[in-house]
Protein backbone atom coordinates (compact mmCIF):
# COMPACT_ATOMS: atom_id res chain seq x y z
CA UNK A 1 0.00 0.00 0.00
CA UNK A 2 1.41 3.37 -0.97
CA UNK A 3 0.92 6.35 1.25
CA UNK A 4 -0.72 9.40 -0.28
CA UNK A 5 1.32 12.45 -1.09
CA UNK A 6 -0.03 15.96 -1.07
CA UNK A 7 0.90 19.12 -2.86
CA UNK A 8 -0.33 22.31 -1.22
CA UNK A 9 -0.26 25.82 -2.59
CA UNK A 10 -0.92 28.39 0.12
CA UNK A 11 -0.61 32.14 0.12
CA UNK A 12 -0.06 33.02 3.77
CA UNK A 13 1.65 31.61 6.84
CA UNK A 14 -1.76 31.30 8.51
CA UNK A 15 -3.10 29.21 5.62
CA UNK A 16 0.06 27.09 5.67
CA UNK A 17 -0.46 26.34 9.36
CA UNK A 18 -4.11 25.50 8.76
CA UNK A 19 -3.22 23.15 5.91
CA UNK A 20 -0.61 21.38 8.06
CA UNK A 21 -3.13 20.97 10.89
CA UNK A 22 -5.74 19.52 8.53
CA UNK A 23 -3.30 17.09 6.91
CA UNK A 24 -2.02 16.04 10.31
CA UNK A 25 -5.57 15.31 11.46
CA UNK A 26 -6.27 13.28 8.32
CA UNK A 27 -3.02 11.34 8.78
CA UNK A 28 -3.95 10.53 12.38
CA UNK A 29 -7.47 9.44 11.42
CA UNK A 30 -6.17 7.25 8.58
CA UNK A 31 -3.46 5.68 10.81
CA UNK A 32 -0.74 7.02 8.54
CA UNK A 33 1.00 8.45 11.59
CA UNK A 34 0.50 7.95 15.32
CA UNK A 35 0.41 10.37 18.21
CA UNK A 36 3.83 9.01 19.19
CA UNK A 37 5.15 9.94 15.73
CA UNK A 38 3.89 13.51 16.23
CA UNK A 39 5.51 13.74 19.65
CA UNK A 40 8.82 12.51 18.24
CA UNK A 41 8.64 15.08 15.42
CA UNK A 42 7.93 17.84 17.96
CA UNK A 43 10.93 16.78 20.05
CA UNK A 44 13.19 16.77 16.99
CA UNK A 45 11.88 20.18 15.91
CA UNK A 46 12.55 21.65 19.36
CA UNK A 47 16.05 20.16 19.34
CA UNK A 48 16.80 21.59 15.90
CA UNK A 49 15.54 25.04 16.89
CA UNK A 50 17.76 25.06 19.99
CA UNK A 51 20.98 24.04 18.24
CA UNK A 52 23.41 27.01 18.24
N, CA and C of each residue as an Amber inpcrd file, in Angstrom:
protein
   156
   0.8420000  -1.1870000   0.0000000   0.0000000   0.0000000   0.0000000
   0.8820000   1.2440000   0.0000000   0.6390000   2.1280000  -0.9230000
   1.4070000   3.3660000  -0.9700000   0.6930000   4.4350000  -0.1530000
   1.4790000   5.2540000   0.4670000   0.9150000   6.3490000   1.2470000
   0.6590000   7.5320000   0.3240000  -0.4120000   8.2610000   0.5890000
  -0.7190000   9.4030000  -0.2750000   0.3020000  10.5160000  -0.1070000
   0.4990000  11.2520000  -1.1670000   1.3230000  12.4520000  -1.0940000
   0.4370000  13.6400000  -1.4340000   0.7790000  14.7680000  -0.8930000
  -0.0260000  15.9620000  -1.0730000   0.8380000  17.0930000  -1.5820000
   0.2660000  17.8940000  -2.4130000   0.9050000  19.1170000  -2.8650000
  -0.0290000  20.2560000  -2.4690000   0.5070000  21.2310000  -1.7470000
  -0.3270000  22.3050000  -1.2180000   0.2280000  23.6450000  -1.6790000
  -0.6350000  24.4590000  -2.2240000  -0.2630000  25.8190000  -2.5920000
  -1.0200000  26.7510000  -1.6560000  -0.2900000  27.4720000  -0.8310000
  -0.9240000  28.3910000   0.1150000  -0.2980000  29.7670000  -0.0280000
  -1.0680000  30.7720000   0.3430000  -0.6100000  32.1370000   0.1180000
  -0.1620000  32.8720000   1.3730000  -0.4580000  32.3440000   2.5370000
  -0.0560000  33.0250000   3.7680000   0.4450000  32.0070000   4.7800000
   1.1710000  32.4820000   5.7750000   1.6510000  31.6090000   6.8390000
   0.4750000  31.0070000   7.6030000  -0.5760000  31.7940000   7.7970000
  -1.7580000  31.3010000   8.5070000  -2.3940000  30.1330000   7.7460000
  -2.5210000  30.2840000   6.4290000  -3.0980000  29.2070000   5.6190000
  -2.1910000  27.9770000   5.5950000  -0.8800000  28.2040000   5.6130000
   0.0560000  27.0880000   5.6670000  -0.1460000  26.3040000   6.9530000
  -0.2520000  27.0050000   8.0740000  -0.4600000  26.3440000   9.3600000
  -1.7780000  25.5770000   9.3750000  -2.8140000  26.1660000   8.8270000
  -4.1130000  25.5010000   8.7640000  -4.0320000  24.2360000   7.9080000
  -3.3590000  24.3120000   6.7780000  -3.2160000  23.1460000   5.9050000
  -2.4490000  22.0300000   6.6110000  -1.3950000  22.3830000   7.3210000
  -0.6140000  21.3830000   8.0560000  -1.4740000  20.7370000   9.1350000
  -2.2510000  21.5210000   9.8620000  -3.1310000  20.9700000  10.8870000
  -4.1460000  20.0100000  10.2870000  -4.7370000  20.3780000   9.1660000
  -5.7390000  19.5200000   8.5340000  -5.1190000  18.2210000   8.0290000
  -3.9610000  18.3120000   7.3930000  -3.3010000  17.0950000   6.9070000
  -2.8480000  16.2040000   8.0540000  -2.4080000  16.8100000   9.1430000
  -2.0190000  16.0370000  10.3140000  -3.2220000  15.2870000  10.8680000
  -4.3580000  15.9550000  10.9590000  -5.5710000  15.3150000  11.4650000
  -5.9870000  14.1490000  10.5700000  -5.9290000  14.3580000   9.2630000
  -6.2680000  13.2830000   8.3180000  -5.3070000  12.1060000   8.5020000
  -4.0250000  12.3970000   8.6180000  -3.0240000  11.3420000   8.7770000
  -3.2590000  10.5470000  10.0500000  -3.6420000  11.2260000  11.1310000
  -3.9530000  10.5270000  12.3770000  -5.1890000   9.6500000  12.2130000
  -6.2270000  10.1860000  11.5980000  -7.4720000   9.4400000  11.4180000
  -7.2840000   8.2290000  10.5110000  -6.3940000   8.3340000   9.5390000
  -6.1680000   7.2470000   8.5780000  -5.0570000   6.2980000   9.0440000
  -4.5550000   6.5030000  10.2560000  -3.4640000   5.6830000  10.8100000
  -2.2050000   5.7100000   9.9500000  -1.9690000   6.8360000   9.3050000
  -0.7440000   7.0170000   8.5360000   0.3920000   7.3610000   9.4920000
   0.0620000   8.1510000  10.5150000   0.9980000   8.4480000  11.5930000
   0.2840000   8.2250000  12.9130000   1.0630000   8.1340000  13.9810000
   0.4990000   7.9550000  15.3180000   0.7940000   9.1960000  16.1570000
   0.1540000   9.2750000  17.2800000   0.4120000  10.3750000  18.2060000
   1.8700000  10.3530000  18.6540000   2.4190000   9.1430000  18.8060000
   3.8270000   9.0070000  19.1880000   4.7380000   9.5790000  18.1020000
   4.3760000   9.3640000  16.8310000   5.1470000   9.9440000  15.7310000
   5.1570000  11.4680000  15.8330000   3.9870000  12.0500000  16.1150000
   3.8940000  13.5090000  16.2350000   4.7450000  14.0270000  17.3810000
   4.7170000  13.3230000  18.5030000   5.5110000  13.7440000  19.6550000
   7.0020000  13.6840000  19.3320000   7.4170000  12.6300000  18.6120000
   8.8220000  12.5080000  18.2400000   9.2180000  13.6470000  17.2940000
   8.3500000  13.9780000  16.3400000   8.6430000  15.0800000  15.4190000
   8.7500000  16.3970000  16.1740000   7.8750000  16.6140000  17.1610000
   7.9310000  17.8440000  17.9560000   9.2390000  17.9250000  18.7360000
   9.6640000  16.8030000  19.3160000  10.9270000  16.7790000  20.0530000
  12.0960000  17.1100000  19.1300000  12.1050000  16.5040000  17.9390000
  13.1880000  16.7680000  16.9920000  13.1770000  18.2220000  16.5330000
  11.9880000  18.7750000  16.3250000  11.8830000  20.1790000  15.9060000
  12.4290000  21.0970000  17.0050000  12.0440000  20.8320000  18.2460000
  12.5530000  21.6450000  19.3640000  14.0610000  21.5520000  19.4540000
  14.6050000  20.3480000  19.2610000  16.0490000  20.1580000  19.3360000
  16.7310000  20.9470000  18.2370000  16.1950000  20.8630000  17.0140000
  16.7990000  21.5900000  15.8970000  16.7510000  23.0930000  16.0980000
  15.6660000  23.5980000  16.6720000  15.5400000  25.0360000  16.8850000
  16.4610000  25.5440000  17.9730000  16.9020000  24.6550000  18.8810000
  17.7640000  25.0570000  19.9870000  19.2300000  24.8350000  19.7100000
  19.5790000  24.2720000  18.5680000  20.9820000  24.0410000  18.2420000
  21.6230000  25.3770000  17.8780000  22.7540000  25.7180000  18.5360000
  23.4080000  27.0050000  18.2430000  24.0190000  27.0370000  16.8590000
